[in-house]
Structure formats: structure tokens, C-alpha cells
XYZ file of C-alpha atoms in Angstrom:
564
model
C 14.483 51.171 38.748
C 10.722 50.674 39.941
C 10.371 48.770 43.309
C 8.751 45.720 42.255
C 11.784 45.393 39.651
C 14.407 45.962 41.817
C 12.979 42.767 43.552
C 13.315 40.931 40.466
C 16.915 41.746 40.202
C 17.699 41.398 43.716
C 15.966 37.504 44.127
C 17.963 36.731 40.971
C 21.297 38.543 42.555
C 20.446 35.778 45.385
C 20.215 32.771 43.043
C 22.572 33.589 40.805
C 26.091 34.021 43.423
C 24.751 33.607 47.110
C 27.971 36.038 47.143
C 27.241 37.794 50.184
C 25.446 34.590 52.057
C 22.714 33.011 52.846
C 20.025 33.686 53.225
C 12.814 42.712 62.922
C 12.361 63.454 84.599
C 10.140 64.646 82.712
C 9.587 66.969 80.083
C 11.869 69.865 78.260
C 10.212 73.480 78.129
C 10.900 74.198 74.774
C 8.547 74.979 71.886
C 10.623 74.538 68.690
C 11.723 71.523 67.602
C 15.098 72.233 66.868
C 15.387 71.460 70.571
C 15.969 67.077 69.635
C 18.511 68.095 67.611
C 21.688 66.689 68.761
C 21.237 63.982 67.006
C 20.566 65.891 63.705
C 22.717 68.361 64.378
C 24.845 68.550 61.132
C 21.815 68.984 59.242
C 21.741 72.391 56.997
C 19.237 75.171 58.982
C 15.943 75.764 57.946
C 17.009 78.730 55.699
C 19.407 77.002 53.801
C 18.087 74.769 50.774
C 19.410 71.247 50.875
C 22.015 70.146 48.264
C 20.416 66.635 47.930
C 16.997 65.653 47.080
C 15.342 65.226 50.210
C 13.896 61.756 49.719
C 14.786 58.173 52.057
C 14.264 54.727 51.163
C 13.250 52.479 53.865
C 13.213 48.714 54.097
C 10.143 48.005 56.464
C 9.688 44.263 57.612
C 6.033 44.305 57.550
C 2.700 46.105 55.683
C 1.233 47.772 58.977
C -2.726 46.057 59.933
C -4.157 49.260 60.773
C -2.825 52.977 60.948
C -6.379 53.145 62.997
C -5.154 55.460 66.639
C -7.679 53.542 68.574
C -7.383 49.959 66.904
C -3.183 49.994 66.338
C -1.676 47.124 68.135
C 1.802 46.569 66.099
C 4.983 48.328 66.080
C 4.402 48.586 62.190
C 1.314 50.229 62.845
C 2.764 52.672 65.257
C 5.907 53.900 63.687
C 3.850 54.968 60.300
C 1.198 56.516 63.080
C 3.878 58.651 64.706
C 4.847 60.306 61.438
C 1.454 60.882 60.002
C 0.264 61.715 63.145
C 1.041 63.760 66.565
C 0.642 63.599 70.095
C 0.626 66.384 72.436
C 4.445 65.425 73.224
C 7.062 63.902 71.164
C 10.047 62.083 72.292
C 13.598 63.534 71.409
C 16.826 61.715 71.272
C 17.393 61.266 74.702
C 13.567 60.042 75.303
C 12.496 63.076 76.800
C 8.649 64.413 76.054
C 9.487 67.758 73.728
C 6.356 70.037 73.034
C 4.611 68.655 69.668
C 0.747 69.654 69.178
C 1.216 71.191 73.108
C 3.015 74.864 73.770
C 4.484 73.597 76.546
C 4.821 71.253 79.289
C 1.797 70.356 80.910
C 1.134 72.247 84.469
C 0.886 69.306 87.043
C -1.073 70.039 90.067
C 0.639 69.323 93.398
C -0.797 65.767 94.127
C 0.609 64.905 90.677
C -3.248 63.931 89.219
C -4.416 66.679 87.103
C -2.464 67.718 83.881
C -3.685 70.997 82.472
C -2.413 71.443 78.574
C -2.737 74.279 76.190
C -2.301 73.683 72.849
C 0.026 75.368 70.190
C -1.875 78.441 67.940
C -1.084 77.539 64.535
C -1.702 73.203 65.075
C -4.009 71.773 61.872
C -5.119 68.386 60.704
C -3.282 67.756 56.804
C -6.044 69.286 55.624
C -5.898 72.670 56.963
C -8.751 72.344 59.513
C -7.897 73.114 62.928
C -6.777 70.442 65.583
C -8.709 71.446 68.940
C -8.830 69.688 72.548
C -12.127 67.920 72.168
C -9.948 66.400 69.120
C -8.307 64.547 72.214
C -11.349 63.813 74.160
C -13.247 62.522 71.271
C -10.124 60.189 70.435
C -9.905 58.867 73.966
C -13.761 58.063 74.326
C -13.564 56.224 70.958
C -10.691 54.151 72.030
C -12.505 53.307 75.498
C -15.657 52.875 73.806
C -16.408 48.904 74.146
C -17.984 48.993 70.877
C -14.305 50.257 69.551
C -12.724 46.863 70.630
C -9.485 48.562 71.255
C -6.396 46.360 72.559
C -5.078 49.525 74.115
C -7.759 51.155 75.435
C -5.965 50.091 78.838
C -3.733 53.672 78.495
C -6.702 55.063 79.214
C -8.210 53.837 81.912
C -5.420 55.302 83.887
C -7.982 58.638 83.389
C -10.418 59.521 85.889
C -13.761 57.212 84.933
C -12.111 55.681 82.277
C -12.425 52.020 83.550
C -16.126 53.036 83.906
C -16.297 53.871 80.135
C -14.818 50.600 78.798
C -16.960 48.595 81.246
C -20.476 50.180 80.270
C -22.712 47.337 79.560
C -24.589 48.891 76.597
C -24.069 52.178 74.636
C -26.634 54.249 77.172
C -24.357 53.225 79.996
C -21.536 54.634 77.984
C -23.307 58.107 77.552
C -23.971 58.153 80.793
C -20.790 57.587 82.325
C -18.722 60.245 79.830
C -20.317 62.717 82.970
C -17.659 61.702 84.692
C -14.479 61.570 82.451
C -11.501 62.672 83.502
C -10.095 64.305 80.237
C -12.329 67.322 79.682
C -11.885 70.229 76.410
C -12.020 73.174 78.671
C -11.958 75.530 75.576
C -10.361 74.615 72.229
C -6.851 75.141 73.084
C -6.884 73.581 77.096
C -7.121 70.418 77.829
C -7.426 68.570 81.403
C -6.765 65.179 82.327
C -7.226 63.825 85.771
C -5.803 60.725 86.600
C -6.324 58.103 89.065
C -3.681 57.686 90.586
C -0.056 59.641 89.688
C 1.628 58.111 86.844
C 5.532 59.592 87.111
C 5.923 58.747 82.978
C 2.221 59.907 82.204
C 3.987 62.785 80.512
C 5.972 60.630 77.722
C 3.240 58.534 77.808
C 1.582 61.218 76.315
C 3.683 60.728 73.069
C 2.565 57.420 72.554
C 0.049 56.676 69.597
C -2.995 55.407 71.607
C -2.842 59.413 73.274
C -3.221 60.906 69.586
C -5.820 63.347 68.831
C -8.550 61.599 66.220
C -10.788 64.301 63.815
C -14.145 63.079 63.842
C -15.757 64.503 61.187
C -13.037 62.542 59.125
C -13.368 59.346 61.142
C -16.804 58.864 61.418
C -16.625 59.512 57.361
C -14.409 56.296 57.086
C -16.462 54.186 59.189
C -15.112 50.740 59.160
C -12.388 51.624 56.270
C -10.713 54.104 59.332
C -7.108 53.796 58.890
C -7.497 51.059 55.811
C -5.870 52.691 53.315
C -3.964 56.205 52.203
C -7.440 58.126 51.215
C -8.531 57.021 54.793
C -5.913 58.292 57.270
C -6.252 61.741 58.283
C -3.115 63.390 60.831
C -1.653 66.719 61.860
C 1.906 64.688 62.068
C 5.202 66.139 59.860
C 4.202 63.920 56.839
C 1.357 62.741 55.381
C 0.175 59.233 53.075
C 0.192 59.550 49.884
C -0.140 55.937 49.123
C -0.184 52.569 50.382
C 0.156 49.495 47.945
C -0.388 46.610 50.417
C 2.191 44.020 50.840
C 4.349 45.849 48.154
C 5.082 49.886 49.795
C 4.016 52.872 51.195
C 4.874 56.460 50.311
C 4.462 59.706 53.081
C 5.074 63.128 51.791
C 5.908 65.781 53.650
C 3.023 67.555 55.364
C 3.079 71.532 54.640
C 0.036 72.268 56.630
C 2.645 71.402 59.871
C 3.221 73.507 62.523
C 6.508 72.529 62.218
C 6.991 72.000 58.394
C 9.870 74.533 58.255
C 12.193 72.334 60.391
C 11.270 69.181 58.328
C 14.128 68.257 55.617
C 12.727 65.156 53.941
C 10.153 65.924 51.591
C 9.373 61.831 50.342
C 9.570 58.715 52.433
C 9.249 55.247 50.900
C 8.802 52.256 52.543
C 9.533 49.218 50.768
C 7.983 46.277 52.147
C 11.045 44.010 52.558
C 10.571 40.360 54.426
C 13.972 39.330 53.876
C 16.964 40.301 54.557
C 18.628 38.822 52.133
C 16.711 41.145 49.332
C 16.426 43.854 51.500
C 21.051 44.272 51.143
C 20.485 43.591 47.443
C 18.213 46.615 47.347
C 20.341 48.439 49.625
C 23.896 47.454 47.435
C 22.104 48.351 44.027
C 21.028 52.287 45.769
C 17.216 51.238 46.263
C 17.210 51.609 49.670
C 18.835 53.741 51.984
C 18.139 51.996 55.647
C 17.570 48.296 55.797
C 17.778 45.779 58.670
C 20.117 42.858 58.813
C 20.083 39.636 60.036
C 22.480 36.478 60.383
C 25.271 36.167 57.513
C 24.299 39.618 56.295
C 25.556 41.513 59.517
C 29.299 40.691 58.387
C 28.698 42.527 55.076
C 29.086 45.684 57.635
C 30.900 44.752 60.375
C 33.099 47.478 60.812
C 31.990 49.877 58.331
C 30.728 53.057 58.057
C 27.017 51.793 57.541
C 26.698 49.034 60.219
C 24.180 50.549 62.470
C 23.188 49.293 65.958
C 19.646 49.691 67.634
C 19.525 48.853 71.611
C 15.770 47.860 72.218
C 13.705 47.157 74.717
C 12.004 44.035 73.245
C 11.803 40.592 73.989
C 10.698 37.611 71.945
C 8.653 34.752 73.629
C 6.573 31.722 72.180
C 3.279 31.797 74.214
C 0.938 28.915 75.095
C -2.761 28.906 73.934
C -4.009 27.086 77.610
C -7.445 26.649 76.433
C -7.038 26.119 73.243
C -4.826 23.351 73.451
C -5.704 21.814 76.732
C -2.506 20.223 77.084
C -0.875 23.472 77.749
C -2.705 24.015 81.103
C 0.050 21.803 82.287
C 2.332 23.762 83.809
C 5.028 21.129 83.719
C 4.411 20.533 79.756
C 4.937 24.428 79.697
C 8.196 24.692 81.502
C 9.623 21.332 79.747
C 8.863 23.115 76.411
C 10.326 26.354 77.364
C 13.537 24.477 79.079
C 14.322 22.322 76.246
C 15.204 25.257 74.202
C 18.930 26.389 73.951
C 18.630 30.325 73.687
C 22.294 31.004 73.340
C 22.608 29.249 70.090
C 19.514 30.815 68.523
C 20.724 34.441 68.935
C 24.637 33.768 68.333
C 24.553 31.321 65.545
C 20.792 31.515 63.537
C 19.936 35.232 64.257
C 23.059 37.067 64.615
C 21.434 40.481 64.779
C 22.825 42.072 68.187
C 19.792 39.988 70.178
C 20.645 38.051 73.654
C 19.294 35.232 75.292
C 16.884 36.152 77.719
C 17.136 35.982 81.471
C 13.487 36.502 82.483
C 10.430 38.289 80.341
C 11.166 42.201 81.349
C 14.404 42.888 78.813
C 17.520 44.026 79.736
C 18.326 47.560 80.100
C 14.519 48.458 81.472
C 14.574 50.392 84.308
C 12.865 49.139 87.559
C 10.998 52.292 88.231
C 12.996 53.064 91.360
C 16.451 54.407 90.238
C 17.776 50.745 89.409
C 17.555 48.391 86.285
C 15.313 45.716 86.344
C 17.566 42.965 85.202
C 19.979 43.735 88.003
C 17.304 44.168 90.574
C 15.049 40.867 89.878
C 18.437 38.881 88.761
C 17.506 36.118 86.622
C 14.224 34.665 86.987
C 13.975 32.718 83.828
C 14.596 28.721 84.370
C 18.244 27.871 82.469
C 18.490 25.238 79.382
C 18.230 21.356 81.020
C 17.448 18.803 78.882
C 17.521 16.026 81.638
C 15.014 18.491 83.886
C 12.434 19.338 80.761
C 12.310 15.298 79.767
C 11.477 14.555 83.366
C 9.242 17.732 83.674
C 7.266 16.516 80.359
C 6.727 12.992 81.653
C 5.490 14.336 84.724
C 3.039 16.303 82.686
C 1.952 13.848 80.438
C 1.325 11.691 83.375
C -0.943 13.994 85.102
C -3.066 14.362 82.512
C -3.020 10.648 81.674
C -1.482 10.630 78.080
C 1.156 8.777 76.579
C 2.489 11.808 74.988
C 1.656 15.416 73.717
C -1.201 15.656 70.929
C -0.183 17.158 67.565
C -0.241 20.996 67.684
C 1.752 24.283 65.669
C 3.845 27.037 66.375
C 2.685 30.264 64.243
C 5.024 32.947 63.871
C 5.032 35.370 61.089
C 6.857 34.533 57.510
C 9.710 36.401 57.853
C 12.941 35.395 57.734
C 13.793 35.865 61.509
C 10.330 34.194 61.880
C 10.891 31.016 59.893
C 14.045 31.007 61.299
C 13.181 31.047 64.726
C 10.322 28.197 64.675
C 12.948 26.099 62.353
C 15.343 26.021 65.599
C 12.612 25.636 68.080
C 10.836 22.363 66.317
C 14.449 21.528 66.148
C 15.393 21.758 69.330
C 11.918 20.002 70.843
C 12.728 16.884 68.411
C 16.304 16.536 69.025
C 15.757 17.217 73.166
C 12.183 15.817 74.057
C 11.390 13.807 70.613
C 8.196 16.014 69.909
C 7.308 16.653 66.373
C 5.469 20.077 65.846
C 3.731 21.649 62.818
C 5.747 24.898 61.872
C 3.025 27.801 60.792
C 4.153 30.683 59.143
C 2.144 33.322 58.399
C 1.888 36.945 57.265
C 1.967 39.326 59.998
C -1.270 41.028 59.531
C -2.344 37.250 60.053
C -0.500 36.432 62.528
C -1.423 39.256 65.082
C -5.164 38.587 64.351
C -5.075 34.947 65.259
C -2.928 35.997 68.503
C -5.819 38.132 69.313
C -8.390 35.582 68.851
C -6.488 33.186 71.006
C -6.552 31.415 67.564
C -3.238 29.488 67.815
C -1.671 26.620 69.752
C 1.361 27.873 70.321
C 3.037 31.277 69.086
C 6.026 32.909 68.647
C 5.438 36.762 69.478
C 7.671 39.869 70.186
C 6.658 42.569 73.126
C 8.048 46.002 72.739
C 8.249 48.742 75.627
C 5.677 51.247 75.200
C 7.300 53.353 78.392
C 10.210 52.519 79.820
C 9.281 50.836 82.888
C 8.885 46.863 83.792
C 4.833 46.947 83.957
C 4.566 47.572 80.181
C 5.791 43.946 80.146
C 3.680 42.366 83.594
C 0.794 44.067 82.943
C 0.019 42.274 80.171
C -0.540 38.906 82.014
C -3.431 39.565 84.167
C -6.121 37.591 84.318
C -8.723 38.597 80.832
C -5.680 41.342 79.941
C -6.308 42.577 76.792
C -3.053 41.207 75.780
C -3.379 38.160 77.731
C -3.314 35.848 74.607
C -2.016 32.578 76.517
C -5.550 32.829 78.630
C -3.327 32.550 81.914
C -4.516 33.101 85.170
C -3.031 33.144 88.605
C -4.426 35.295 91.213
C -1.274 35.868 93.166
C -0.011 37.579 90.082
C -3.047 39.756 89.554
C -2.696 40.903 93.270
C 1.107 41.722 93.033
C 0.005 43.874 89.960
C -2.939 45.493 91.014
C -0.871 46.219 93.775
C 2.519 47.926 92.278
C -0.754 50.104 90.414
C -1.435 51.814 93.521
C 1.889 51.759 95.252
C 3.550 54.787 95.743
C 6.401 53.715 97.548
C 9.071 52.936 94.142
C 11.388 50.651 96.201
C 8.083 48.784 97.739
C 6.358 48.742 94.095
C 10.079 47.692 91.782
C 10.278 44.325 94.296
C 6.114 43.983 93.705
C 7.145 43.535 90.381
C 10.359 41.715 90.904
C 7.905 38.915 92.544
C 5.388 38.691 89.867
C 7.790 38.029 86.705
C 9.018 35.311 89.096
C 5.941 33.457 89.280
C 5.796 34.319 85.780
C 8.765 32.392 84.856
C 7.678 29.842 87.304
C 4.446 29.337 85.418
C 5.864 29.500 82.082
C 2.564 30.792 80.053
C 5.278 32.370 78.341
C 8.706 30.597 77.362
C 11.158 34.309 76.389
C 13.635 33.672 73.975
C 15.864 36.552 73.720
C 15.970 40.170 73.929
C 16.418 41.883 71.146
C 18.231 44.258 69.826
C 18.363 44.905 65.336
C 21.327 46.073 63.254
C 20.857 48.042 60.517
C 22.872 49.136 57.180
C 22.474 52.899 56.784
C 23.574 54.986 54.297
C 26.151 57.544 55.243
C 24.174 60.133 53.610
C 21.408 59.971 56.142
C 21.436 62.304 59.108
C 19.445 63.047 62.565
C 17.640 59.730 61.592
C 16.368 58.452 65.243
C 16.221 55.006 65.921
C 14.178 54.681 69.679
C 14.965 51.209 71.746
C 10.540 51.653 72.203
C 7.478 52.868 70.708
C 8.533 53.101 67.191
C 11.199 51.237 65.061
C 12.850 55.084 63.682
C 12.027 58.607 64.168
C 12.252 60.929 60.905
C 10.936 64.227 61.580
C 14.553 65.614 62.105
C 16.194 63.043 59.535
C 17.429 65.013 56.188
C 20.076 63.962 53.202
C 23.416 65.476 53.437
């Protein structure tokens, strides 16, 4: 049974009974990869041919916009990006930075700035051409290259002269200031990156997507088209694209030209491009799929059997505030009424029922605070509790102060999912039962979606944050004033100077209660209104082994995955 026929059958599966209901310290010194394996451990050796066809089925929420290293933004984007592609590091079970293109850990000098990395011997793009360390520098200047326009080019400004580089004013400034660089080829197996200032989780960092090495013979090639489609993504990762059918699926092969291709089982991914998760069981109950999230009355279907799956994350979910856009949401008051006249509890118990809590502030729970501690436990909670009496006086206050009778029309985009239509259902729900405000609901695709939240093209939106290190200022960072992922146009300046501040503190006790204080005037503010943290359940097949799924950077980790 093709894909786009099993679709067929599942949607009229759906119709037909509704049967089943109704209906997102540092590194280890080794060099072989077998070293993650705990988690993959009952997988047969390297030597010993598989019994079962090698091949996975995967339910994926969401056609990735880009598989472009410098221009990625999404989670979709960088979990197909981690597989096609490699960083020096890659993270193992336990979150730990395990050599990948690197043959070894990096030798740190002794006021923890300068990283000095030699790469592995036998490391190639897919295409048999050798990956080398001005494959890194090149792939760093692009991404900090203002013509670039990339979100994340923020990673790297945490190298020596790499604020410099995004700030040049015009392309001659930008030639002039790569003199000064901090990540320098030093032949084409060592590699050098001075920092700033030390960064204790610079190492896993390192394993992230925005630190991959770029060819750029192949990406100049591409030009705009860069990460478009199958013909134009180029990696040195354990599998490569064979082909992406937008909207519909994508297929990665195994990559033989690997440096580790021997200790790679699977030899076929497919993604099928799933939205609901309704269809995505009926493919997963008819053998089309062998991993596939689930979401309100589908999580009974596994309750207590072999295939329920759990996934602790370190995400949140928040509807944001355009404040320019919509004027009316410069009001701080109309923010926090908004935010406070939403019952969390209900949302994540009753509608969403996919392992998710309500939130407590904007950092999730289970991040640590950088000092020893968790977060949650050290800030407490920050975020202002459900009061319907407090947000109606809060909103009349507001409205008052900006000398209107009541709130102008506006929307709240979120992507089409089902989660997503879900979620903006019981928000408009819960703003017309509890403050008698009638909003627009705006789904969208989610290619859509994250390009109007860019663009600041929105009134309000609903939007999820996940951890790119495990640490709160992945989540604070992003509020500064003109942050590239600053989408609500916020600005306070105590909250910029608490920031820059836990930056350059050294002190971990002094810098965790820095941060402690801004995500309270965060939640004080209310740019943001969080939702829940989340966590996503999963139905896996019991054939499926060492398959990884990390609470941040990626939504599952395959290179050690195989079919028993």
C-alpha cells in the first residue's frame, strides 16, 4: 500500500467507525560510535546481517521549511538536518557530546576560550569529497553573513569577532572584519575557535545544526534553491535524501560514503507527512507506519501497552503578542488579562492529553538553572495563576488607558494541525466565555506559519520554543530588545541588562538568580502568555530498537536505531 493510499483508507477508517475516537560535564573520549549504545544495545553487531529489512516508517507532523544549516529555524528542519548532516559532536543517550566528524574531544585551553579540534581521517561529504575545517569556517561566516539573514546566526557570535561580522554595514565591512574571526582552519584537519567569553556547554553546543560544516562548492551551486529540495542538500551525516515530495513525504537512505556507515542498521527512512493524529494510528494499526505521535483520545489506544512511548521535553508552548502590529497589545494590562483568562489545566488534561503540563513560568520544567539546581525549583513559579475576576478588571483597565470601549478585532495564527486547531479552539473559547472577546481563529500550514512569525506578520500567535542546550537562556535570550527571535517586538531595558549581564557572569549562583529575575519581569510583562510544557507520547512499534528520542534539539535520533 502506497502512502497517499493508505491515507485514503485511513480518512475513510475515521468516517466510517470513529472506533478508536475522535479525532507535536562535558564530552566522552571515545571515537566509535558504538559508545551511545546503551540505548541500542540489543541491536545485532556490525558483523552480523540483520534478520529484518532495515527500513522505519515515521509519522512526521510537519514538511520541514528549509534543510538550509544557516537558514533552519524549526525543529522539523533540524531533526532531518541532524541525520543528513554532522557536527563535529553528536549527542548520545545520556546528552553527552560523543566524537562525530571530530577524533576526539576538543583540547580546551586553561581560561576555557580556545577550543582546538582535529578532525577524523576518513570524514567525506555524500559524495565522496572530503569534509575539511575551512568546511566549518566557511559555514559559520555564511550564517553570520548579514546578507544570509540567518535567525541563528546568534550561536555564533559567541566566537571571537563574530558580533563584528553580523553587524558589518555593507559586504566590504564584512571582508574586512573576517581578519579577525575567531574560528580559524589551521590546516585541513584542525580547527580553532576562540570564544568570547567561556561557554561551559559550548562543547554540546557544538552538536547543534547551526555548528554544521556547509561544502561550498555545493552551496554556492544551489544559490537560492540551498536546502529546497532532495537534489539540493548536500551532508556528510549517516543518511542521505533521496527524495522529498512536499507536504506528502520524505525518504533518506543510508549514506555509505559515512565514516561511520558500518555501525548504521537502517538502510531506508520514510517520513510520512502526518497532521493528524487521528490518521497518523490508522496508518500505524494497518503496518504503514512504525513511530507515530499521539494526541488526546488516541493516547488510551496505548495506555499500558507495549507501544505507548513517552518523550520528556524541554518545550513550552506560548501565544505571543504582535505589540506593534496590533497596537492594542502594547498594553500591558490587555496582555496579562488575555494571558490570565486562560485555564491551562484543562487544555493539557482534557483537549491535549499528550503527557504536556500547564506551565508555571516560560523556562519549562526539568531545565537546569546552570548552577547545579533546576530552574523551576529555583525561580518557583513566576507565571500569574488563572483569575477571571483579576483579567476582567485588568482588561478594563487597559481598555481605559488607551481610551476604547473595547478590544479591536484581531486573530490568533497557529499552525493547522490538530494540536494547533485544537489549542486556538480552547483559547477563543476561553476569552469569550471569561472576558466576552470574540477572536478570528487562523490556521495555517507550518511553513506559513513560521514565516509570518518572522515577519512580525500576525496579531497574535500561538508558538512552541524548544531547548537548543539545556540551560534557561535558550529560553530568555530570546526576548531582548531586536532579538532575532523577538517576534512580539518587546522591549524592556531592565530585562536586556539582567541578560547581557548573566552573558558575562561567571559566578553560576550570581548568573542562575540573574536569570531567575528576568523571566519574572517576563511574566510580569506578559509579551508572552505560556501555556504548557510539553511533553509528546508516541506509539512505537516493538520491533524498533536504539531509536533515541532527545527532550531538545531534535524530535528522534536514528543513527543507532535498527529492526529487530
Amino acid at each position: 500500500m502506497n502512502f497517499k493510499k493508505a491515507l485514503i483508507t485511513a480518512f475513510a477508517f475515521t468516517l466510517v467507525g470513529s472506533l478508536i475516537g475522535c479525532g507535536n560535564d562535558d564530552d566522552k573520549n571515545t571515537e566509535a560510535s558504538a559508545a551511545p549504545t546503551a540505548a541500542a544495545s540489543t541491536a545485532a553487531s556490525p558483523s552480523a546481517a540483520p534478520a529484518k529489512p532495515q527500513e522505519i516508517r515515521i509519522n512526521f507532523t510537519a514538511d520541514p521549511p528549509a534543510l538550509d544549516v544557516s537558514k533552519a529555524t524549526a525543529n522539523a528542519s533540524f531533526t532531518i538536518l541532524s541525520h543528513v548532516h554532522e557536527g563535529l559532536y553528536r549527542l548520545d543517550k545520556d546528552l553527552k557530546a560523543t566524537p562525530g566528524l571530530a577524533k576526539d574531544k576538543p583540547v580546551i585551553s586553561a581560561d576555557g576560550l580556545t577550543y582546538t579540534i582535529t578532525l577524523k581521517d576518513n570524514v567525506t561529504w555524500a559524495d565522496g569529497t572530503p569534509v575539511k575545517a575551512q568546511d566549518f569556517v566557511y559555514s559559520y561566516l555564511r550564517t553570520l553573513n548579514p546578507e544570509t539573514k540567518a535567525q541563528y546566526s546568534f550561536f555564533l557570535e559567541y566566537i571571537k569577532g563574530g558580533k563584528e561580522l553580523h553587524s558589518a554595514a555593507d559586504p566590504a565591512a564584512f571582508e574586512a572584519a573576517k581578519a579577525n574571526f575567531g574560528a580559524v582552519a589551521k590546516d585541513d584537519k584542525t580547527l580553532e575557535i576562540t570564544l568570547v567569553q567561556p561557554k561551559g556547554f559550548f562543547t554540546e553546543l557544538l552538536a547543534f545544526a547551526t555548528f554544521f560544516p556547509q561544502n561550498e562548492t555545493f552551496v554556492k551551486a544551489q544559490g537560492e534553491k540551498n536546502g529546497a529540495d532532495a537534489a539540493n542538500v548536500l551532508g556528510a551525516g549517516p543518511f542521505k535524501l533521496q527524495s522529498w515530495d512536499h507536504e506528502q513525504k520524505l525518504v533518506m537512505v543510508k549514506n555509505d560514503k559515512y565514516w561511520d556507515a558500518a555501525n548504521v542498521k537502517l538502510e531506508k527512512v520514510t517520513l510520512n507527512i502526518v497532521k493528524d493524529a487521528q490518521t497518523g494510528v490508522n496508518l500505524f494499526e494497518s503496518n504503514e507506519a512504525d513511530l507515530t505521535d499521539l494526541t488526546g483520545d488516541t493516547v488510551a489506544l496505548y495506555t499500558g501497552k507495549p507501544e505507548y512511548t513517552i518523550k520528556k521535553e524541554l518545550t513550552n508552548a506560548y501565544i505571543q503578542f504582535q505589540t506593534k502590529k496590533f497596537p492594542a497589545f502594547a498594553n500591558t494590562k490587555i496582555r496579562q488579562a488575555l494571558g490570565m483568562a486562560v485555564d491551562r489545566k484543562p487544555l493539557v488534561e482534557t483537549i491535549l492529553k499528550n503527557g504536556s503540563f500547564p506551565s508555571t513560568g516560560f523556562v519549562p520544567g526539568g531545565t537546569l538553572d546552570g548552577n547545579g539546581g533546576e530552574f523551576r525549583k529555583t525561580a518557583g513559579d513566576t507565571q500569574p495563576a488563572f483569575d477571571v475576576a483579576k483579567a476582567k478588571t485588568l482588561l478594563a483597565e487597559g481598555l481605559k488607558e488607551l481610551g476604547l470601549d473595547k478590544l479591536p478585532k484581531f486573530s490568533l495564527m497557529a499552525d493547522d494541525t490538530a494540536n494547533g486547531k485544537k489549542t486556538i479552539e480552547y483559547v477563543l473559547a476561553q476569552w469569550k466565555q471569561n472576558l466576552g472577546i470574540e477572536v478570528e481563529s487562523q490556521p495555517v500550514p507550518h511553513e506559513l506559519r513560521v514565516d509570518n512569525q518572522h515577519k512580525k506578520n500576525f496579531d497574535a500567535l500561538l508558538a512552541l520554543w524548544g531547548a537548543d542546550y539545556n540551560d534557561p537562556m535558550t529560553f530568555l535570550d530570546m526576548w531582548i530588545t531586536d532579538g532575532e527571535f523577538n517576534d512580539a517586538s518587546w522591549s524592556n531595558a531592565d530585562y536586556d541588562k539582567l541578560i547581557n549581564e548573566a552573558n558575562l557572569e561567571t559566578d553560576r549562583a550570581k548568573r542562575a538568580q540573574k536569570l531567575v529575575e528576568a523571566e519574572k519581569i517576563l511574566m510580569n510583562e506578559y509579551p508572552v502568555s505560556t501555556l504548557y510544557f510539553r511533553n509528546k507520547i508516541f506509539a512505537k512499534r516493538a520491533n524498533v530498537d536504539g531509536l533515541l528520542l532527545p527532550p531538545y534539539g531534535q524530535e528522534w535520533e536514528l543513527k543507532w536505531a535498527s529492526i529487530k
